[in-house]
mmCIF file of N, CA and C in Angstrom:
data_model
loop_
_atom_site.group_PDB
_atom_site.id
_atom_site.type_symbol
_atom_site.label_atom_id
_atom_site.label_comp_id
_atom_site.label_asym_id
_atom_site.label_seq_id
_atom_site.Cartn_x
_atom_site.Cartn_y
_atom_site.Cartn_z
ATOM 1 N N UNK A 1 5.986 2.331 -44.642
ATOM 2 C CA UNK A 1 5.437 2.257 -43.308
ATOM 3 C C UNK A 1 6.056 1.102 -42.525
ATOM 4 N N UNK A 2 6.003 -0.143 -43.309
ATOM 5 C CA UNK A 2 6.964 -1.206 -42.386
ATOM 6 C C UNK A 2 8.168 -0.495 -41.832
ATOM 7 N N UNK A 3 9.070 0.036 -42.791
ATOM 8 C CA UNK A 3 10.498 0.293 -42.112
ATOM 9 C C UNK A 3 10.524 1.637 -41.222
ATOM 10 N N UNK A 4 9.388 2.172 -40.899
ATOM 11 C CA UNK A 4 9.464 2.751 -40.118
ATOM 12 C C UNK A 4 9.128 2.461 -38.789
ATOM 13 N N UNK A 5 8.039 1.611 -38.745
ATOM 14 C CA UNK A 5 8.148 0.348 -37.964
ATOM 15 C C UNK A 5 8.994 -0.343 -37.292
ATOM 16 N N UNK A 6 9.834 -0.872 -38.175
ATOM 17 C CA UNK A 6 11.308 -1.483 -37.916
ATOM 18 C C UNK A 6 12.195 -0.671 -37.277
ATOM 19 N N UNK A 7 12.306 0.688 -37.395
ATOM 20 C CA UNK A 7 13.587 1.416 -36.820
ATOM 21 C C UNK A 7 13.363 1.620 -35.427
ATOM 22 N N UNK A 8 11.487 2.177 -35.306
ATOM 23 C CA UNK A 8 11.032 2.299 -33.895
ATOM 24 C C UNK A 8 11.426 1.301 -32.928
ATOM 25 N N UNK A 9 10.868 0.190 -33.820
ATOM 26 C CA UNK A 9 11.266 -1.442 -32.901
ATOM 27 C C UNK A 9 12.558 -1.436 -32.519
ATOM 28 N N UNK A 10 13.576 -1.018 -33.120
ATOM 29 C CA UNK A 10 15.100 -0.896 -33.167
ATOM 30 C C UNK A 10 15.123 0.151 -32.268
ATOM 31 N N UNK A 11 14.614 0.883 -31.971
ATOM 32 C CA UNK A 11 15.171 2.085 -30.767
ATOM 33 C C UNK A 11 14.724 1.966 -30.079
ATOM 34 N N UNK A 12 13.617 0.969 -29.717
ATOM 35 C CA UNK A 12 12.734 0.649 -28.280
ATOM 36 C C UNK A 12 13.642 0.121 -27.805
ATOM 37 N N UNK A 13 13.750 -0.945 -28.792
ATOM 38 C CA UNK A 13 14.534 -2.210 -28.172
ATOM 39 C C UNK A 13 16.094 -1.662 -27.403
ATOM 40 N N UNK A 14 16.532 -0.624 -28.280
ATOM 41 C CA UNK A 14 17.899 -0.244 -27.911
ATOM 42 C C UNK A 14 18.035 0.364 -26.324
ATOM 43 N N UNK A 15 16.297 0.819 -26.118
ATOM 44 C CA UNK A 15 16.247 1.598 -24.633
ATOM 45 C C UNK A 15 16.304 0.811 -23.860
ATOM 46 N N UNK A 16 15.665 -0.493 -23.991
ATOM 47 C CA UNK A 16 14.977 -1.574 -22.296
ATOM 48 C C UNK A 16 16.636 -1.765 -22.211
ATOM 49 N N UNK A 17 16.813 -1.825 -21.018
ATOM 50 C CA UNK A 17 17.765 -2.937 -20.091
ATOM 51 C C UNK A 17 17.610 -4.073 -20.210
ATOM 52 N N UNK A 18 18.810 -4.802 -21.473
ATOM 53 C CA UNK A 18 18.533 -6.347 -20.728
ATOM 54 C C UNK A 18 20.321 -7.002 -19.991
ATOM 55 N N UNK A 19 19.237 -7.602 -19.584
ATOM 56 C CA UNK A 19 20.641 -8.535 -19.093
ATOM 57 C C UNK A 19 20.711 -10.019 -19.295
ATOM 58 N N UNK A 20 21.737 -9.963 -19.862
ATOM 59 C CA UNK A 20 22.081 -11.566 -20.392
ATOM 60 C C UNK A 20 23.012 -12.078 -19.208
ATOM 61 N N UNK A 21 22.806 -13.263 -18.509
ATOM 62 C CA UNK A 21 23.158 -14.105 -17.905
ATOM 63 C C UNK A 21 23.639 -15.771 -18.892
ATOM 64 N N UNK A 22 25.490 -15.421 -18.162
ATOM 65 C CA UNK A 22 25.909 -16.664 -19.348
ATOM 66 C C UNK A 22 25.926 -18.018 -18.361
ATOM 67 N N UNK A 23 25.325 -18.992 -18.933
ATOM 68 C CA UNK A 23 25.186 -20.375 -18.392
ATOM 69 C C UNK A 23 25.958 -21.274 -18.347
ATOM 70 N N UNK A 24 27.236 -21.438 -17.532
ATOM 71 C CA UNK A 24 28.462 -22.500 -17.379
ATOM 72 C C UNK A 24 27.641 -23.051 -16.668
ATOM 73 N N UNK A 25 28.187 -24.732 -16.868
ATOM 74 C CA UNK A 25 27.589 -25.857 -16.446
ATOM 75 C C UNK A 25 28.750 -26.092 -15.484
ATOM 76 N N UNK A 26 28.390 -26.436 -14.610
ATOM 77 C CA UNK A 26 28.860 -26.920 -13.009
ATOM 78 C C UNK A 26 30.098 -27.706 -13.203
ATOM 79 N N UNK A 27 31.304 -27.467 -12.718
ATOM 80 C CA UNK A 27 32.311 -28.819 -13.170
ATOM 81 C C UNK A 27 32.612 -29.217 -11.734
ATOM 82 N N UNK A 28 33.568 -30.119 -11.683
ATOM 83 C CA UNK A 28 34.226 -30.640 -10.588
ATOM 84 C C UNK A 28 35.897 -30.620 -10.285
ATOM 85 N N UNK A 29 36.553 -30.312 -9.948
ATOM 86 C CA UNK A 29 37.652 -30.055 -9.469
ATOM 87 C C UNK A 29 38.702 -31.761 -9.237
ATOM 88 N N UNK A 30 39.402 -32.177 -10.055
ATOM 89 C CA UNK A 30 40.063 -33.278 -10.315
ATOM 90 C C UNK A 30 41.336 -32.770 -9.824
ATOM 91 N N UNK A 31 42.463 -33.749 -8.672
ATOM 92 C CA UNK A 31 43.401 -33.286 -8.495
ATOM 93 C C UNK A 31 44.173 -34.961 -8.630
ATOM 94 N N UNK A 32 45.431 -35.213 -9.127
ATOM 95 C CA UNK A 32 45.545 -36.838 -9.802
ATOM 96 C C UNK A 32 47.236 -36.729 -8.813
ATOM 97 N N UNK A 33 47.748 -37.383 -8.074
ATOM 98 C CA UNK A 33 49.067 -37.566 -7.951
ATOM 99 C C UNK A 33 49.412 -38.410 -7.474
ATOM 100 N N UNK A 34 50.464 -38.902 -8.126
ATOM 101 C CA UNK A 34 51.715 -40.081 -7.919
ATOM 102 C C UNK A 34 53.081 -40.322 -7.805
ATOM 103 N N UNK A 35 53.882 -41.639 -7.831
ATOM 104 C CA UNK A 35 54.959 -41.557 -7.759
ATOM 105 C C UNK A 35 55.581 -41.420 -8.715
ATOM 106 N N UNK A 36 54.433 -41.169 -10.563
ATOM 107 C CA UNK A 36 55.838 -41.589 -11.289
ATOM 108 C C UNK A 36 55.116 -39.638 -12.289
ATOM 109 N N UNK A 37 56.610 -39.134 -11.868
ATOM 110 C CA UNK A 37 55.783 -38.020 -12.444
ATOM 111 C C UNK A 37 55.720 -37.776 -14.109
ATOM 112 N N UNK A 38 56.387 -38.674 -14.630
ATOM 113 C CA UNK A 38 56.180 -38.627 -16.560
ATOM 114 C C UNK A 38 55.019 -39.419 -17.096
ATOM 115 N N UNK A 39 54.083 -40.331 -16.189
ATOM 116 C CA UNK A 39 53.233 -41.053 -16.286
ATOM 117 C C UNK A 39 52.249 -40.167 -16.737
ATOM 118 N N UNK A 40 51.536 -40.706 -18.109
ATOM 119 C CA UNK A 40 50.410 -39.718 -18.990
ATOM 120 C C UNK A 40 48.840 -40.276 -18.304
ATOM 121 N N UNK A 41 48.412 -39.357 -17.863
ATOM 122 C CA UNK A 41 46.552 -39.437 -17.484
ATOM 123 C C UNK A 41 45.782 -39.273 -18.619
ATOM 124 N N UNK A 42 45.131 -40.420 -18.798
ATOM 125 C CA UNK A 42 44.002 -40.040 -19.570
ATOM 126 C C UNK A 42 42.555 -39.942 -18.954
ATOM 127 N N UNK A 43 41.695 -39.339 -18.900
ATOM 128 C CA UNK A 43 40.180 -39.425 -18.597
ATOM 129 C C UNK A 43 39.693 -39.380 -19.753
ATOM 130 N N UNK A 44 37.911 -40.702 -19.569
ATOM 131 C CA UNK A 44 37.546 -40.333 -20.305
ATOM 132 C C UNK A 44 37.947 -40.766 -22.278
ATOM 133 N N UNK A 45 38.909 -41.629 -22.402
ATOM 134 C CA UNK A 45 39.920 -41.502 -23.433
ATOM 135 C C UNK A 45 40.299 -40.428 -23.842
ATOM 136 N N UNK A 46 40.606 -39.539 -23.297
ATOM 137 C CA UNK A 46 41.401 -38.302 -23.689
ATOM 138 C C UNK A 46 42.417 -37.812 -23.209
ATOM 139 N N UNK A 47 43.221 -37.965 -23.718
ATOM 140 C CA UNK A 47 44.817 -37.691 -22.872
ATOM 141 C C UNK A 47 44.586 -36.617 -22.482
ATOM 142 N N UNK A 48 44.617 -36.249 -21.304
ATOM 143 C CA UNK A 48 45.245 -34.745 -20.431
ATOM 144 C C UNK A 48 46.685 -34.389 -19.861
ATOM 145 N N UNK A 49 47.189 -35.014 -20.023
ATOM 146 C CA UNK A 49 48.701 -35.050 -19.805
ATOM 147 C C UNK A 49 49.658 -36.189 -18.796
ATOM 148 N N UNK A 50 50.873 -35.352 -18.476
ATOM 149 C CA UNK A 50 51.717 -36.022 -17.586
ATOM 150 C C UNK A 50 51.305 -35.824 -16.239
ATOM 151 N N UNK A 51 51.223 -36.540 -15.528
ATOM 152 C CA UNK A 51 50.794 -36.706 -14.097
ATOM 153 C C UNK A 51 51.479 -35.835 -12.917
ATOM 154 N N UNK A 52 52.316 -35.222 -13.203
ATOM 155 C CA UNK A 52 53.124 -33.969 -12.315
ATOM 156 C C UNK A 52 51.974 -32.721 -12.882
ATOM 157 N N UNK A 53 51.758 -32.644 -14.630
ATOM 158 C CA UNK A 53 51.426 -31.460 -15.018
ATOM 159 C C UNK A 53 50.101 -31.573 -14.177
ATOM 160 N N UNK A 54 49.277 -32.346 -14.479
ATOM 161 C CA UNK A 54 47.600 -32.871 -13.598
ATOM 162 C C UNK A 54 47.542 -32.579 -12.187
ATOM 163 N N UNK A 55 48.755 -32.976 -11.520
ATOM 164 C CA UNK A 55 48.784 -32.888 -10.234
ATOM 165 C C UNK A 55 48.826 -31.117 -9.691
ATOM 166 N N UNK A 56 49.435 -30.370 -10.404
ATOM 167 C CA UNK A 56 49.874 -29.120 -10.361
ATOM 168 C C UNK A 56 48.499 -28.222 -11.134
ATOM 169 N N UNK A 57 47.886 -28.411 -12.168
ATOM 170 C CA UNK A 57 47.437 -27.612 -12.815
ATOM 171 C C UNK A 57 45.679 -28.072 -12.488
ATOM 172 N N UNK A 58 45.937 -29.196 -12.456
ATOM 173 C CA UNK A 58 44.369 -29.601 -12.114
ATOM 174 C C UNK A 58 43.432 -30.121 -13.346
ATOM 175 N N UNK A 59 42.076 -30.655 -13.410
ATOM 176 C CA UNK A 59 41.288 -30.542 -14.211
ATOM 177 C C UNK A 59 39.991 -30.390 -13.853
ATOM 178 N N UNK A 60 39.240 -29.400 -14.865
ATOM 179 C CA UNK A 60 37.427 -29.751 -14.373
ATOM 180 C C UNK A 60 36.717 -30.585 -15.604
ATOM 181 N N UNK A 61 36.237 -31.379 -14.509
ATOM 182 C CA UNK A 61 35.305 -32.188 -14.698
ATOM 183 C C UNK A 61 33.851 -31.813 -15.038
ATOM 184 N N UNK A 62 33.139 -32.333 -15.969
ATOM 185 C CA UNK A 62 31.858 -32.009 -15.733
ATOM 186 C C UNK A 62 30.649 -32.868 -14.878
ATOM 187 N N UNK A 63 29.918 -32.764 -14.521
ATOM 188 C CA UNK A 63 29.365 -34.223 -13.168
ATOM 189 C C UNK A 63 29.057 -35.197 -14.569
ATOM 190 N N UNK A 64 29.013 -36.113 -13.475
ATOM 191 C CA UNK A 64 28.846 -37.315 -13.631
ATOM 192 C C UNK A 64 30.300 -38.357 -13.424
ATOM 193 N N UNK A 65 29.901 -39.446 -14.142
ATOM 194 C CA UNK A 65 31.123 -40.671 -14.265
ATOM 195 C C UNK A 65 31.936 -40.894 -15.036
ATOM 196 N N UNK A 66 33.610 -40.852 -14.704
ATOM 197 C CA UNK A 66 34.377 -41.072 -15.443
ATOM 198 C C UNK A 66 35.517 -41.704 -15.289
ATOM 199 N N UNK A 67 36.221 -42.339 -16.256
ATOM 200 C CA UNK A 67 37.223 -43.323 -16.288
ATOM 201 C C UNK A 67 38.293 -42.354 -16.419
ATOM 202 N N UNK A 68 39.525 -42.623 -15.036
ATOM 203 C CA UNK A 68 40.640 -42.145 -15.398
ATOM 204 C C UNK A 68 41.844 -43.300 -15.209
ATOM 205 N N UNK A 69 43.074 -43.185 -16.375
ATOM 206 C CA UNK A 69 43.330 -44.066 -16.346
ATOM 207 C C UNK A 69 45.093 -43.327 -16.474
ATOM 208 N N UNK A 70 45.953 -44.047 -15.851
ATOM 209 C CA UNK A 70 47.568 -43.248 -15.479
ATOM 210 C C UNK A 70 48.147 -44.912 -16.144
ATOM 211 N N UNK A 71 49.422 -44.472 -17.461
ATOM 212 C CA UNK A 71 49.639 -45.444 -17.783
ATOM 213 C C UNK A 71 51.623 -44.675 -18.228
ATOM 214 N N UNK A 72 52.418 -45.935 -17.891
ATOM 215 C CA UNK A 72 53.744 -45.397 -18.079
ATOM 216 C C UNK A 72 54.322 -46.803 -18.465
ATOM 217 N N UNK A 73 55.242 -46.661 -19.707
ATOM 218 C CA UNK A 73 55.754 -48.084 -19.857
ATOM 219 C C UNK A 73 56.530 -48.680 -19.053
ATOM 220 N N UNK A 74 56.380 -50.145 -18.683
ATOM 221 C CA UNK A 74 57.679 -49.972 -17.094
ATOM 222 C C UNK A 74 56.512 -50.382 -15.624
ATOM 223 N N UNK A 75 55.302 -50.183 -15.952
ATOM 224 C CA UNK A 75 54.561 -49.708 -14.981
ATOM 225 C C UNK A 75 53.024 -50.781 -15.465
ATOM 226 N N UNK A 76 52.614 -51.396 -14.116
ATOM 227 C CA UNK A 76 51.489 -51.719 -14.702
ATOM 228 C C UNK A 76 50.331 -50.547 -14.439
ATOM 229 N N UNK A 77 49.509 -50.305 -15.326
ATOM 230 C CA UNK A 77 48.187 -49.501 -15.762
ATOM 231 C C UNK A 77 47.785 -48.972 -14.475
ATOM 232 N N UNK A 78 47.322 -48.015 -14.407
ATOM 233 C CA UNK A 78 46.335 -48.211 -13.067
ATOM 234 C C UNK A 78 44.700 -46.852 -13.437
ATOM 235 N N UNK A 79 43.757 -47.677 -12.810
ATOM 236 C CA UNK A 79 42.455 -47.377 -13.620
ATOM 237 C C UNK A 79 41.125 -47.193 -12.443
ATOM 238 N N UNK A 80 40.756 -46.131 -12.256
ATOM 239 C CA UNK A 80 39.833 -45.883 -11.738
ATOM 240 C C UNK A 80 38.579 -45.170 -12.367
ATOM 241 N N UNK A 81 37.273 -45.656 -11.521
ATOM 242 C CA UNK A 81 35.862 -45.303 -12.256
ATOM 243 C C UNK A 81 35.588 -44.226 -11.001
ATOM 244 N N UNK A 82 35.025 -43.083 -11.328
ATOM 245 C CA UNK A 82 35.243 -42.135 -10.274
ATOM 246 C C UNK A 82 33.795 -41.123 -10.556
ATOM 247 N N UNK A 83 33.396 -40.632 -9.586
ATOM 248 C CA UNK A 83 31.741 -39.987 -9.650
ATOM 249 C C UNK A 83 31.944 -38.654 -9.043
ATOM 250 N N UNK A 84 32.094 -37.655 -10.311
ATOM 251 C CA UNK A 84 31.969 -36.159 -9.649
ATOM 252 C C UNK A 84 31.052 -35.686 -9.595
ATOM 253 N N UNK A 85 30.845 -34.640 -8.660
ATOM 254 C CA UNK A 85 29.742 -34.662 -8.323
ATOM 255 C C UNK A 85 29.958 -32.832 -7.308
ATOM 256 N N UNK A 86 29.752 -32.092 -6.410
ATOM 257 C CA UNK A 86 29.807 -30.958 -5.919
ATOM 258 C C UNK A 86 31.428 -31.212 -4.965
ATOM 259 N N UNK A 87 31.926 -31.784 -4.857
ATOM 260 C CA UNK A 87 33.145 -31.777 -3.702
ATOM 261 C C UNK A 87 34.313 -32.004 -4.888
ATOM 262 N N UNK A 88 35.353 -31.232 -4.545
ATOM 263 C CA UNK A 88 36.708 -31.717 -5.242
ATOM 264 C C UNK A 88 36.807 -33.173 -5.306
ATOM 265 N N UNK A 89 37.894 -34.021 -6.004
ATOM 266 C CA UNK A 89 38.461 -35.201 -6.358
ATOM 267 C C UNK A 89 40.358 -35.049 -6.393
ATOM 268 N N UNK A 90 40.135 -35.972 -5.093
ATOM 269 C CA UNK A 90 41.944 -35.881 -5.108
ATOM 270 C C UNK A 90 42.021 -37.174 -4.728
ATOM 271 N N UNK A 91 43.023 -37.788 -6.136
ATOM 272 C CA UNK A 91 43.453 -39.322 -5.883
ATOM 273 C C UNK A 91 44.704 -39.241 -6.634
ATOM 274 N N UNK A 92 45.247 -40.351 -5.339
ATOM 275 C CA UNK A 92 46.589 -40.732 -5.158
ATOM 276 C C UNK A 92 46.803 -41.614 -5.699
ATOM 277 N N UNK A 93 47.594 -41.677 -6.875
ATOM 278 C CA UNK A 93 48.430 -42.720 -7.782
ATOM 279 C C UNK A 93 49.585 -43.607 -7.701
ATOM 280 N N UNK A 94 49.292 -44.990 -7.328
ATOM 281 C CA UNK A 94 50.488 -46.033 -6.834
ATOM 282 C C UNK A 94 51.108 -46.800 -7.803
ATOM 283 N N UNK A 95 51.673 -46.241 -8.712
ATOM 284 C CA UNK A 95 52.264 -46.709 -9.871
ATOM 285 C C UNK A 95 53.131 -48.135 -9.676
ATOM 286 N N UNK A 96 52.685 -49.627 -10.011
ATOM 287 C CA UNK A 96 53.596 -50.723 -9.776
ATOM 288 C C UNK A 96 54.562 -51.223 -11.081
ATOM 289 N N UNK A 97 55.952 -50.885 -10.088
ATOM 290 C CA UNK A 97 56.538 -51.257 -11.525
ATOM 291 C C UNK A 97 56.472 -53.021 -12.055
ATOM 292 N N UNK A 98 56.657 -52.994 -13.357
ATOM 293 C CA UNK A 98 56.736 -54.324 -13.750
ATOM 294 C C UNK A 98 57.471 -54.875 -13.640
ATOM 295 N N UNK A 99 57.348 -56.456 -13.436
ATOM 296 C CA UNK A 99 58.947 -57.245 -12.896
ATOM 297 C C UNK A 99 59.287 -57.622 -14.426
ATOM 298 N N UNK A 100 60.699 -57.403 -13.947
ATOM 299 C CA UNK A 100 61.366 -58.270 -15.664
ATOM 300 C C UNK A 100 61.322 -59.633 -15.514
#
């Protein structure tokens, strides 16, 4: 009697309509460019690449605050704290070279 039970439950269930709704979390739209285009971006400590590829391909962000940081040997560091949030992010990278 249970498993007959069980199969009914199994063919009810197979009739209703459901609908599953999938839940992506909101990102933000990061656009990074500069003068030195082999210069590696990291956000976050996580390398995302060379700074031509970033500039071209983009990244999403998820909200909130994050450290991005463009570093090339030759070049001093350059480091911004940045707050995404509903509007794109496009920042311009002034790479200073180092004096010998």
């Amino acid at each position: 009697m249970g498993l007959a039970r069980l199969a009914l439950a199994v063919v009810f269930a197979g009739s209703v309509s459901c609908q599953l709704v999938a839940s992506t979390p909101a990102t933000v739209s990061l656009r990074v460019q500069g003068n030195v285009a082999d210069a590696q971006v990291t956000i976050d400590d996580i390398a995302v690449g060379a700074l031509a590829y970033v500039a071209a391909r983009g990244v999403a962000l998820p909200p909130g605050r994050h450290r991005v940081t463009v570093e090339r040997t030759g070049y001093f560091p350059w480091d911004a704290l940045i707050e995404a949030n509903q509007a794109p992010i496009y920042l311009q990278v002034t790479m200073v070279p180092i004096p010998d």
